[in-house]
Structure formats: structure tokens, C-alpha cells
mmCIF file with all atom_site columns, C-alpha atoms in Angstrom:
data_model
loop_
_atom_site.group_PDB
_atom_site.id
_atom_site.type_symbol
_atom_site.label_atom_id
_atom_site.label_alt_id
_atom_site.label_comp_id
_atom_site.label_asym_id
_atom_site.label_entity_id
_atom_site.label_seq_id
_atom_site.pdbx_PDB_ins_code
_atom_site.Cartn_x
_atom_site.Cartn_y
_atom_site.Cartn_z
_atom_site.occupancy
_atom_site.B_iso_or_equiv
_atom_site.pdbx_formal_charge
_atom_site.auth_seq_id
_atom_site.auth_comp_id
_atom_site.auth_asym_id
_atom_site.auth_atom_id
_atom_site.pdbx_PDB_model_num
ATOM 1   C CA . MET A 1 1   ? -21.583 28.157 -11.351 1.00 46.00 ? 122 MET A CA 1
ATOM 2   C CA . PRO A 1 2   ? -21.764 24.803 -9.478  1.00 53.00 ? 123 PRO A CA 1
ATOM 3   C CA . VAL A 1 3   ? -20.382 26.116 -6.227  1.00 56.00 ? 124 VAL A CA 1
ATOM 4   C CA . THR A 1 4   ? -23.205 28.659 -6.018  1.00 64.00 ? 125 THR A CA 1
ATOM 5   C CA . ARG A 1 5   ? -25.888 26.009 -5.457  1.00 62.00 ? 126 ARG A CA 1
ATOM 6   C CA . ALA A 1 6   ? -23.758 24.251 -2.855  1.00 59.00 ? 127 ALA A CA 1
ATOM 7   C CA . ALA A 1 7   ? -23.051 27.561 -1.089  1.00 59.00 ? 128 ALA A CA 1
ATOM 8   C CA . LEU A 1 8   ? -26.738 28.463 -1.123  1.00 54.00 ? 129 LEU A CA 1
ATOM 9   C CA . THR A 1 9   ? -27.601 25.046 0.283   1.00 59.00 ? 130 THR A CA 1
ATOM 10  C CA . ILE A 1 10  ? -25.163 25.570 3.159   1.00 59.00 ? 131 ILE A CA 1
ATOM 11  C CA . LEU A 1 11  ? -26.552 29.062 3.839   1.00 53.00 ? 132 LEU A CA 1
ATOM 12  C CA . ALA A 1 12  ? -30.088 27.690 3.800   1.00 55.00 ? 133 ALA A CA 1
ATOM 13  C CA . LEU A 1 13  ? -29.068 24.948 6.222   1.00 56.00 ? 134 LEU A CA 1
ATOM 14  C CA . HIS A 1 14  ? -27.717 27.532 8.660   1.00 54.00 ? 135 HIS A CA 1
ATOM 15  C CA . ALA A 1 15  ? -30.766 29.764 8.247   1.00 53.00 ? 136 ALA A CA 1
ATOM 16  C CA . VAL A 1 16  ? -33.139 26.891 8.926   1.00 50.00 ? 137 VAL A CA 1
ATOM 17  C CA . ALA A 1 17  ? -31.065 25.787 11.911  1.00 51.00 ? 138 ALA A CA 1
ATOM 18  C CA . SER A 1 18  ? -31.316 29.190 13.530  1.00 51.00 ? 139 SER A CA 1
ATOM 19  C CA . CYS A 1 19  ? -35.097 29.576 13.396  1.00 49.00 ? 140 CYS A CA 1
ATOM 20  C CA . ALA A 1 20  ? -36.704 26.135 13.291  1.00 52.00 ? 141 ALA A CA 1
ATOM 21  C CA . PRO A 1 21  ? -37.843 24.081 16.271  1.00 54.00 ? 142 PRO A CA 1
ATOM 22  C CA . ASP A 1 22  ? -35.437 21.497 17.619  1.00 69.00 ? 143 ASP A CA 1
ATOM 23  C CA . ALA A 1 23  ? -35.633 17.952 16.257  1.00 75.00 ? 144 ALA A CA 1
ATOM 24  C CA . ASP A 1 24  ? -34.284 14.823 17.918  1.00 87.00 ? 145 ASP A CA 1
ATOM 25  C CA . VAL A 1 25  ? -30.839 15.527 16.511  1.00 87.00 ? 146 VAL A CA 1
ATOM 26  C CA . ALA A 1 26  ? -29.262 12.467 18.141  1.00 89.00 ? 147 ALA A CA 1
ATOM 27  C CA . ALA A 1 27  ? -31.787 10.160 16.455  1.00 91.00 ? 148 ALA A CA 1
ATOM 28  C CA . GLU A 1 28  ? -31.398 11.958 13.131  1.00 93.00 ? 149 GLU A CA 1
ATOM 29  C CA . ARG A 1 29  ? -27.622 11.781 13.442  1.00 94.00 ? 150 ARG A CA 1
ATOM 30  C CA . ALA A 1 30  ? -27.802 7.995  13.834  1.00 95.00 ? 151 ALA A CA 1
ATOM 31  C CA . LEU A 1 31  ? -30.028 7.708  10.752  1.00 96.00 ? 152 LEU A CA 1
ATOM 32  C CA . LEU A 1 32  ? -27.702 9.955  8.745   1.00 97.00 ? 153 LEU A CA 1
ATOM 33  C CA . VAL A 1 33  ? -24.593 8.020  9.781   1.00 97.00 ? 154 VAL A CA 1
ATOM 34  C CA . GLU A 1 34  ? -26.394 4.862  8.643   1.00 97.00 ? 155 GLU A CA 1
ATOM 35  C CA . ALA A 1 35  ? -27.366 6.431  5.282   1.00 98.00 ? 156 ALA A CA 1
ATOM 36  C CA . ASP A 1 36  ? -23.776 7.601  4.746   1.00 97.00 ? 157 ASP A CA 1
ATOM 37  C CA . ARG A 1 37  ? -22.529 4.070  5.549   1.00 97.00 ? 158 ARG A CA 1
ATOM 38  C CA . ARG A 1 38  ? -25.080 2.565  3.104   1.00 98.00 ? 159 ARG A CA 1
ATOM 39  C CA . TYR A 1 39  ? -23.761 4.900  0.388   1.00 98.00 ? 160 TYR A CA 1
ATOM 40  C CA . ILE A 1 40  ? -20.244 3.449  0.707   1.00 98.00 ? 161 ILE A CA 1
ATOM 41  C CA . GLU A 1 41  ? -21.528 -0.129 0.988   1.00 98.00 ? 162 GLU A CA 1
ATOM 42  C CA . ALA A 1 42  ? -23.791 0.201  -2.064  1.00 98.00 ? 163 ALA A CA 1
ATOM 43  C CA . ALA A 1 43  ? -20.968 1.712  -4.121  1.00 98.00 ? 164 ALA A CA 1
ATOM 44  C CA . ASN A 1 44  ? -18.540 -1.052 -3.103  1.00 98.00 ? 165 ASN A CA 1
ATOM 45  C CA . ALA A 1 45  ? -21.106 -3.777 -3.804  1.00 98.00 ? 166 ALA A CA 1
ATOM 46  C CA . GLY A 1 46  ? -21.969 -2.379 -7.244  1.00 98.00 ? 167 GLY A CA 1
ATOM 47  C CA . ASP A 1 47  ? -25.566 -2.075 -6.006  1.00 98.00 ? 168 ASP A CA 1
ATOM 48  C CA . VAL A 1 48  ? -27.014 0.226  -8.689  1.00 98.00 ? 169 VAL A CA 1
ATOM 49  C CA . ASP A 1 49  ? -30.512 0.343  -7.197  1.00 98.00 ? 170 ASP A CA 1
ATOM 50  C CA . GLY A 1 50  ? -29.275 0.873  -3.645  1.00 98.00 ? 171 GLY A CA 1
ATOM 51  C CA . LEU A 1 51  ? -26.863 3.654  -4.607  1.00 98.00 ? 172 LEU A CA 1
ATOM 52  C CA . ALA A 1 52  ? -29.312 5.465  -6.902  1.00 98.00 ? 173 ALA A CA 1
ATOM 53  C CA . ALA A 1 53  ? -32.025 5.257  -4.211  1.00 98.00 ? 174 ALA A CA 1
ATOM 54  C CA . LEU A 1 54  ? -29.907 7.358  -1.834  1.00 98.00 ? 175 LEU A CA 1
ATOM 55  C CA . TYR A 1 55  ? -30.305 10.394 -4.127  1.00 98.00 ? 176 TYR A CA 1
ATOM 56  C CA . ALA A 1 56  ? -33.380 12.664 -4.017  1.00 98.00 ? 177 ALA A CA 1
ATOM 57  C CA . ASP A 1 57  ? -35.326 13.056 -7.261  1.00 98.00 ? 178 ASP A CA 1
ATOM 58  C CA . ASP A 1 58  ? -34.001 16.617 -7.587  1.00 98.00 ? 179 ASP A CA 1
ATOM 59  C CA . ALA A 1 59  ? -30.387 15.767 -6.672  1.00 98.00 ? 180 ALA A CA 1
ATOM 60  C CA . THR A 1 60  ? -27.466 17.356 -8.501  1.00 98.00 ? 181 THR A CA 1
ATOM 61  C CA . ARG A 1 61  ? -23.925 15.981 -8.746  1.00 98.00 ? 182 ARG A CA 1
ATOM 62  C CA . TYR A 1 62  ? -20.934 18.269 -9.345  1.00 97.00 ? 183 TYR A CA 1
ATOM 63  C CA . PRO A 1 63  ? -18.014 16.137 -10.554 1.00 95.00 ? 184 PRO A CA 1
ATOM 64  C CA . PRO A 1 64  ? -14.524 17.615 -10.702 1.00 93.00 ? 185 PRO A CA 1
ATOM 65  C CA . ASP A 1 65  ? -13.762 18.967 -14.161 1.00 87.00 ? 186 ASP A CA 1
ATOM 66  C CA . GLY A 1 66  ? -17.201 17.949 -15.419 1.00 91.00 ? 187 GLY A CA 1
ATOM 67  C CA . GLU A 1 67  ? -20.655 19.309 -16.004 1.00 96.00 ? 188 GLU A CA 1
ATOM 68  C CA . PRO A 1 68  ? -23.275 19.028 -13.246 1.00 97.00 ? 189 PRO A CA 1
ATOM 69  C CA . THR A 1 69  ? -25.910 16.326 -13.700 1.00 98.00 ? 190 THR A CA 1
ATOM 70  C CA . SER A 1 70  ? -29.364 16.292 -12.132 1.00 98.00 ? 191 SER A CA 1
ATOM 71  C CA . GLY A 1 71  ? -32.352 14.027 -11.721 1.00 98.00 ? 192 GLY A CA 1
ATOM 72  C CA . PRO A 1 72  ? -33.058 10.344 -11.215 1.00 98.00 ? 193 PRO A CA 1
ATOM 73  C CA . GLU A 1 73  ? -31.746 9.227  -14.612 1.00 98.00 ? 194 GLU A CA 1
ATOM 74  C CA . ALA A 1 74  ? -28.415 10.968 -14.025 1.00 98.00 ? 195 ALA A CA 1
ATOM 75  C CA . MET A 1 75  ? -28.078 9.451  -10.548 1.00 98.00 ? 196 MET A CA 1
ATOM 76  C CA . ARG A 1 76  ? -28.814 5.997  -11.933 1.00 98.00 ? 197 ARG A CA 1
ATOM 77  C CA . ALA A 1 77  ? -26.260 6.499  -14.733 1.00 98.00 ? 198 ALA A CA 1
ATOM 78  C CA . PHE A 1 78  ? -23.689 7.469  -12.070 1.00 97.00 ? 199 PHE A CA 1
ATOM 79  C CA . ALA A 1 79  ? -24.517 4.316  -10.049 1.00 98.00 ? 200 ALA A CA 1
ATOM 80  C CA . GLU A 1 80  ? -24.206 2.185  -13.188 1.00 98.00 ? 201 GLU A CA 1
ATOM 81  C CA . GLY A 1 81  ? -20.820 3.787  -13.887 1.00 97.00 ? 202 GLY A CA 1
ATOM 82  C CA . VAL A 1 82  ? -19.650 2.960  -10.371 1.00 97.00 ? 203 VAL A CA 1
ATOM 83  C CA . ALA A 1 83  ? -20.846 -0.644 -10.718 1.00 98.00 ? 204 ALA A CA 1
ATOM 84  C CA . SER A 1 84  ? -19.029 -1.100 -14.032 1.00 98.00 ? 205 SER A CA 1
ATOM 85  C CA . THR A 1 85  ? -15.702 0.419  -12.927 1.00 97.00 ? 206 THR A CA 1
ATOM 86  C CA . PRO A 1 86  ? -13.063 -2.335 -12.677 1.00 97.00 ? 207 PRO A CA 1
ATOM 87  C CA . GLY A 1 87  ? -11.724 -2.829 -9.160  1.00 97.00 ? 208 GLY A CA 1
ATOM 88  C CA . PHE A 1 88  ? -13.911 -0.075 -7.674  1.00 98.00 ? 209 PHE A CA 1
ATOM 89  C CA . HIS A 1 89  ? -13.493 0.176  -3.899  1.00 98.00 ? 210 HIS A CA 1
ATOM 90  C CA . LEU A 1 90  ? -14.084 3.110  -1.541  1.00 98.00 ? 211 LEU A CA 1
ATOM 91  C CA . SER A 1 91  ? -12.717 3.516  1.969   1.00 97.00 ? 212 SER A CA 1
ATOM 92  C CA . ALA A 1 92  ? -14.264 6.402  3.895   1.00 97.00 ? 213 ALA A CA 1
ATOM 93  C CA . THR A 1 93  ? -13.175 8.430  6.878   1.00 97.00 ? 214 THR A CA 1
ATOM 94  C CA . PRO A 1 94  ? -15.944 10.706 8.156   1.00 96.00 ? 215 PRO A CA 1
ATOM 95  C CA . LEU A 1 95  ? -14.657 14.230 8.810   1.00 97.00 ? 216 LEU A CA 1
ATOM 96  C CA . GLU A 1 96  ? -17.783 16.286 9.532   1.00 97.00 ? 217 GLU A CA 1
ATOM 97  C CA . LEU A 1 97  ? -21.491 15.745 9.968   1.00 97.00 ? 218 LEU A CA 1
ATOM 98  C CA . GLU A 1 98  ? -23.935 18.516 10.818  1.00 96.00 ? 219 GLU A CA 1
ATOM 99  C CA . ILE A 1 99  ? -27.724 18.429 11.112  1.00 95.00 ? 220 ILE A CA 1
ATOM 100 C CA . SER A 1 100 ? -30.027 21.420 11.281  1.00 93.00 ? 221 SER A CA 1
ATOM 101 C CA . ARG A 1 101 ? -31.977 21.923 14.514  1.00 88.00 ? 222 ARG A CA 1
ATOM 102 C CA . SER A 1 102 ? -35.142 21.249 12.545  1.00 89.00 ? 223 SER A CA 1
ATOM 103 C CA . GLY A 1 103 ? -33.728 17.852 11.566  1.00 91.00 ? 224 GLY A CA 1
ATOM 104 C CA . ASP A 1 104 ? -34.557 18.121 7.862   1.00 93.00 ? 225 ASP A CA 1
ATOM 105 C CA . LEU A 1 105 ? -31.245 19.261 6.317   1.00 97.00 ? 226 LEU A CA 1
ATOM 106 C CA . ALA A 1 106 ? -27.717 18.057 6.923   1.00 98.00 ? 227 ALA A CA 1
ATOM 107 C CA . TYR A 1 107 ? -24.295 17.702 5.407   1.00 98.00 ? 228 TYR A CA 1
ATOM 108 C CA . THR A 1 108 ? -21.505 15.149 5.550   1.00 98.00 ? 229 THR A CA 1
ATOM 109 C CA . LEU A 1 109 ? -17.866 15.534 4.585   1.00 98.00 ? 230 LEU A CA 1
ATOM 110 C CA . ASN A 1 110 ? -15.760 12.423 4.086   1.00 98.00 ? 231 ASN A CA 1
ATOM 111 C CA . ALA A 1 111 ? -12.161 11.746 3.166   1.00 98.00 ? 232 ALA A CA 1
ATOM 112 C CA . LEU A 1 112 ? -12.230 8.914  0.639   1.00 98.00 ? 233 LEU A CA 1
ATOM 113 C CA . GLU A 1 113 ? -9.687  6.594  -0.828  1.00 97.00 ? 234 GLU A CA 1
ATOM 114 C CA . LEU A 1 114 ? -10.911 5.271  -4.172  1.00 97.00 ? 235 LEU A CA 1
ATOM 115 C CA . THR A 1 115 ? -9.137  2.286  -5.673  1.00 97.00 ? 236 THR A CA 1
ATOM 116 C CA . THR A 1 116 ? -9.805  1.208  -9.248  1.00 97.00 ? 237 THR A CA 1
ATOM 117 C CA . THR A 1 117 ? -8.018  -0.912 -11.805 1.00 97.00 ? 238 THR A CA 1
ATOM 118 C CA . GLY A 1 118 ? -6.485  1.076  -14.662 1.00 94.00 ? 239 GLY A CA 1
ATOM 119 C CA . PRO A 1 119 ? -6.496  0.009  -18.315 1.00 93.00 ? 240 PRO A CA 1
ATOM 120 C CA . ASP A 1 120 ? -3.017  -1.504 -17.849 1.00 94.00 ? 241 ASP A CA 1
ATOM 121 C CA . GLY A 1 121 ? -4.233  -3.638 -14.922 1.00 94.00 ? 242 GLY A CA 1
ATOM 122 C CA . ALA A 1 122 ? -2.412  -1.574 -12.293 1.00 95.00 ? 243 ALA A CA 1
ATOM 123 C CA . LEU A 1 123 ? -4.245  -0.298 -9.252  1.00 96.00 ? 244 LEU A CA 1
ATOM 124 C CA . VAL A 1 124 ? -5.030  3.425  -9.306  1.00 96.00 ? 245 VAL A CA 1
ATOM 125 C CA . VAL A 1 125 ? -5.573  5.076  -5.937  1.00 96.00 ? 246 VAL A CA 1
ATOM 126 C CA . GLN A 1 126 ? -7.225  8.487  -5.593  1.00 96.00 ? 247 GLN A CA 1
ATOM 127 C CA . ARG A 1 127 ? -7.685  10.439 -2.406  1.00 97.00 ? 248 ARG A CA 1
ATOM 128 C CA . LEU A 1 128 ? -10.813 12.571 -2.463  1.00 97.00 ? 249 LEU A CA 1
ATOM 129 C CA . ARG A 1 129 ? -12.964 14.850 -0.334  1.00 97.00 ? 250 ARG A CA 1
ATOM 130 C CA . ASP A 1 130 ? -16.698 14.165 -0.767  1.00 97.00 ? 251 ASP A CA 1
ATOM 131 C CA . PHE A 1 131 ? -19.359 16.641 0.400   1.00 98.00 ? 252 PHE A CA 1
ATOM 132 C CA . HIS A 1 132 ? -23.031 15.641 0.508   1.00 98.00 ? 253 HIS A CA 1
ATOM 133 C CA . THR A 1 133 ? -25.966 17.842 1.392   1.00 98.00 ? 254 THR A CA 1
ATOM 134 C CA . TRP A 1 134 ? -28.797 15.639 2.653   1.00 98.00 ? 255 TRP A CA 1
ATOM 135 C CA . ARG A 1 135 ? -32.534 16.244 3.064   1.00 98.00 ? 256 ARG A CA 1
ATOM 136 C CA . ARG A 1 136 ? -34.857 14.265 5.319   1.00 97.00 ? 257 ARG A CA 1
ATOM 137 C CA . GLU A 1 137 ? -37.484 12.547 3.177   1.00 96.00 ? 258 GLU A CA 1
ATOM 138 C CA . GLY A 1 138 ? -40.045 10.147 4.565   1.00 90.00 ? 259 GLY A CA 1
ATOM 139 C CA . GLU A 1 139 ? -38.278 7.589  6.723   1.00 87.00 ? 260 GLU A CA 1
ATOM 140 C CA . GLY A 1 140 ? -34.747 8.463  5.733   1.00 94.00 ? 261 GLY A CA 1
ATOM 141 C CA . TRP A 1 141 ? -32.143 10.813 4.318   1.00 98.00 ? 262 TRP A CA 1
ATOM 142 C CA . LYS A 1 142 ? -31.540 11.536 0.619   1.00 98.00 ? 263 LYS A CA 1
ATOM 143 C CA . ILE A 1 143 ? -28.595 13.285 -1.023  1.00 98.00 ? 264 ILE A CA 1
ATOM 144 C CA . VAL A 1 144 ? -29.562 16.536 -2.765  1.00 98.00 ? 265 VAL A CA 1
ATOM 145 C CA . VAL A 1 145 ? -26.073 17.898 -3.564  1.00 98.00 ? 266 VAL A CA 1
ATOM 146 C CA . ASP A 1 146 ? -23.011 15.709 -4.219  1.00 98.00 ? 267 ASP A CA 1
ATOM 147 C CA . ILE A 1 147 ? -19.728 17.517 -4.805  1.00 97.00 ? 268 ILE A CA 1
ATOM 148 C CA . TRP A 1 148 ? -16.184 16.194 -4.537  1.00 96.00 ? 269 TRP A CA 1
ATOM 149 C CA . HIS A 1 149 ? -12.654 16.851 -5.569  1.00 94.00 ? 270 HIS A CA 1
ATOM 150 C CA . VAL A 1 150 ? -9.583  14.730 -6.146  1.00 94.00 ? 271 VAL A CA 1
ATOM 151 C CA . MET A 1 151 ? -6.704  15.511 -3.826  1.00 93.00 ? 272 MET A CA 1
ATOM 152 C CA . THR A 1 152 ? -4.100  13.024 -5.125  1.00 88.00 ? 273 THR A CA 1
ATOM 153 C CA . THR A 1 153 ? -3.836  10.195 -7.635  1.00 80.00 ? 274 THR A CA 1
ATOM 154 C CA . GLY A 1 154 ? -1.215  7.471  -7.739  1.00 81.00 ? 275 GLY A CA 1
ATOM 155 C CA . GLN A 1 155 ? -0.608  3.893  -8.748  1.00 73.00 ? 276 GLN A CA 1
ATOM 156 C CA . GLY A 1 156 ? -0.471  0.967  -6.378  1.00 65.00 ? 277 GLY A CA 1
ATOM 157 C CA . ALA A 1 157 ? -1.720  0.513  -2.851  1.00 53.00 ? 278 ALA A CA 1
ATOM 158 C CA . GLY A 1 158 ? -0.802  3.229  -0.417  1.00 48.00 ? 279 GLY A CA 1
ATOM 159 C CA . SER A 1 159 ? 0.183   5.732  -3.136  1.00 44.00 ? 280 SER A CA 1
#
């Protein structure tokens, strides 16, 4: 069950936070905010390499009403799908961001508005919630779990 891995990741994050030494959380927060911003920018620019690079090699995506996908090839295929979607544009409103005291695990929750162009040429607007679990790797943050759900769908701007 997809939610199980996400729930276990959250539990692990809390467990690590309660027993690990403190990291420079303010510095890590700034890096994570930047990584989250780069995710939206890469998606909007159709930057396949940039978007795929934000996922860890062992990342798993849990799309609504779809099967989970894992690994670098799946993340690249997702990025290619984003880049080839007509009219693709994301607007993000950060809702939550939490980093473990150890500074190596974190999560972000964003409210998103996704605009695409439908087959009939009309704009399709979806409102989503997007949850990412991040892991500190090398000089930056990588997404290890990506799960989201669609809240509403409508046609035209402001639907």
C-alpha cells in the first residue's frame, strides 16, 4: 500500500529528530526552500534534467489513481511527461516545511495550482496538495517520496 511507505518515512523522520544531534536547521531550511523552489522552476521550464536531478536514485512517486514508480528512469520519464504537457504551469503556495534535528530528513507540503491545455484547447486548472519527503545528499536535498492528490479540477483560469 503506497501510504505505508510515506507513513513509515514520516515516523522515521520523527524518530531521527528525537535522538540525533542538532544540525544547523536554519541553514538546512534555506537550502530546502531553494530546492523546493527549483522543483517548481524546473517543472515550469520543461527542464527534464533539472527536474529529474531533484529526485534521489531510490525515489518513489505515488500518483493519484496510479501505480507507484521508482528509480531514476521513472523520475526521468515523469520529467519528460511534464515537459511535453501542453500549457504546463505550476503555481505553488508552501504550507509546511519540517526538518529533522539531525538535518538529513525533511518534508514539504505545498498547495499547487496546475494549469494545462486540454485536447480541445481550453485551459484545465487543477488544485493539488503535493507532499515531498526529502533526504540530504551531498551538497543538497533530494526527493525520496513524492505523493500528491487532486483537490479540484475545472476549466478556465480561476476555476
